[in-house]
């Protein structure tokens, strides 16, 4: 609660809260530890997720929608070819569902 009060009064939630910049991308982790005076500063906290989404967007832009098959080593009912993907949206949904399956 004190952070909200300090932020409203000074514009700075806490002296140890790093000012964000696009190079270091440092951020304060708000967790239960902070109540006990322990704070953690992380760099590029969500960078891996952002890079993964950026790669997915790049792949979506490169999917040939003209019927050219992709060179997949997978065969059988789970094989996915570029021609079976009819839109960028469906590819992105497929990508997200695969990510969710991997995270289980």
CSV table of C-alpha atoms in Angstrom, one decimal, residues 2-100:
chain,number,residue,atom,x,y,z
A,2,UNK,CA,2.9,2.3,0.8
A,3,UNK,CA,4.1,2.1,-2.8
A,4,UNK,CA,0.7,3.4,-4.1
A,5,UNK,CA,0.9,6.3,-1.6
A,6,UNK,CA,4.5,7.1,-2.6
A,7,UNK,CA,3.6,6.8,-6.3
A,8,UNK,CA,0.7,9.2,-5.9
A,9,UNK,CA,2.8,11.7,-3.9
A,10,UNK,CA,6.1,11.6,-5.8
A,11,UNK,CA,5.6,9.7,-9.0
A,12,UNK,CA,8.1,7.1,-7.7
A,13,UNK,CA,6.6,4.0,-6.0
A,14,UNK,CA,9.9,3.1,-4.3
A,15,UNK,CA,13.5,4.2,-4.3
A,16,UNK,CA,14.6,0.8,-5.6
A,17,UNK,CA,12.1,0.7,-8.4
A,18,UNK,CA,14.2,1.0,-11.6
A,19,UNK,CA,13.2,3.5,-14.2
A,20,UNK,CA,12.3,1.5,-17.3
A,21,UNK,CA,14.3,1.8,-20.5
A,22,UNK,CA,14.2,-0.1,-23.8
A,23,UNK,CA,17.8,-1.3,-23.5
A,24,UNK,CA,18.0,-2.9,-20.0
A,25,UNK,CA,14.2,-3.5,-19.7
A,26,UNK,CA,14.6,-3.8,-15.9
A,27,UNK,CA,11.5,-4.3,-13.8
A,28,UNK,CA,10.6,-4.9,-10.1
A,29,UNK,CA,9.0,-8.2,-9.3
A,30,UNK,CA,6.0,-7.6,-7.1
A,31,UNK,CA,5.5,-10.7,-5.0
A,32,UNK,CA,4.9,-11.6,-1.4
A,33,UNK,CA,8.6,-11.1,-0.7
A,34,UNK,CA,8.3,-7.4,-1.1
A,35,UNK,CA,6.1,-7.2,2.1
A,36,UNK,CA,9.1,-8.5,4.1
A,37,UNK,CA,11.5,-5.9,2.5
A,38,UNK,CA,12.9,-8.3,-0.1
A,39,UNK,CA,12.8,-7.1,-3.7
A,40,UNK,CA,14.0,-8.6,-6.9
A,41,UNK,CA,14.9,-6.7,-10.0
A,42,UNK,CA,14.7,-8.7,-13.3
A,43,UNK,CA,16.0,-7.7,-16.7
A,44,UNK,CA,13.8,-8.4,-19.7
A,45,UNK,CA,11.2,-10.2,-17.6
A,46,UNK,CA,9.0,-11.3,-20.5
A,47,UNK,CA,11.6,-11.2,-23.2
A,48,UNK,CA,11.5,-14.9,-24.0
A,49,UNK,CA,7.7,-14.8,-24.5
A,50,UNK,CA,7.9,-11.7,-26.6
A,51,UNK,CA,10.6,-13.2,-28.8
A,52,UNK,CA,8.6,-16.3,-29.2
A,53,UNK,CA,5.6,-14.3,-30.3
A,54,UNK,CA,7.8,-12.3,-32.7
A,55,UNK,CA,9.1,-15.5,-34.2
A,56,UNK,CA,5.5,-16.8,-34.6
A,57,UNK,CA,4.6,-13.6,-36.4
A,58,UNK,CA,7.6,-14.0,-38.6
A,59,UNK,CA,6.6,-17.5,-39.4
A,60,UNK,CA,3.0,-16.5,-40.1
A,61,UNK,CA,4.3,-14.0,-42.6
A,62,UNK,CA,6.4,-16.7,-44.4
A,63,UNK,CA,3.8,-19.5,-44.6
A,64,UNK,CA,3.1,-20.1,-48.3
A,65,UNK,CA,-0.6,-20.1,-48.9
A,66,UNK,CA,-0.3,-21.1,-52.6
A,67,UNK,CA,-0.5,-24.8,-52.0
A,68,UNK,CA,3.2,-25.5,-51.7
A,69,UNK,CA,3.7,-28.2,-49.1
A,70,UNK,CA,6.1,-27.6,-46.2
A,71,UNK,CA,8.9,-30.1,-45.7
A,72,UNK,CA,7.7,-31.7,-42.5
A,73,UNK,CA,9.3,-34.9,-41.3
A,74,UNK,CA,6.1,-35.7,-39.5
A,75,UNK,CA,3.6,-38.1,-41.1
A,76,UNK,CA,0.2,-39.3,-40.2
A,77,UNK,CA,-2.9,-37.6,-38.9
A,78,UNK,CA,-1.0,-35.0,-36.9
A,79,UNK,CA,1.1,-33.8,-39.8
A,80,UNK,CA,0.5,-30.2,-40.7
A,81,UNK,CA,1.4,-28.8,-44.1
A,82,UNK,CA,1.5,-25.2,-45.2
A,83,UNK,CA,-1.3,-25.9,-47.7
A,84,UNK,CA,-3.6,-27.1,-44.8
A,85,UNK,CA,-3.2,-23.7,-43.2
A,86,UNK,CA,-5.6,-21.4,-44.9
A,87,UNK,CA,-5.0,-18.2,-43.1
A,88,UNK,CA,-2.5,-16.4,-40.8
A,89,UNK,CA,-5.0,-16.5,-38.0
A,90,UNK,CA,-5.5,-20.2,-38.1
A,91,UNK,CA,-1.7,-20.7,-38.1
A,92,UNK,CA,-1.4,-18.5,-35.1
A,93,UNK,CA,-4.1,-20.4,-33.3
A,94,UNK,CA,-2.4,-23.6,-34.1
A,95,UNK,CA,0.9,-22.3,-32.8
A,96,UNK,CA,-0.7,-21.1,-29.5
A,97,UNK,CA,-2.4,-24.5,-29.0
A,98,UNK,CA,0.9,-26.3,-29.5
A,99,UNK,CA,2.5,-23.9,-27.0
A,100,UNK,CA,-0.2,-24.7,-24.5
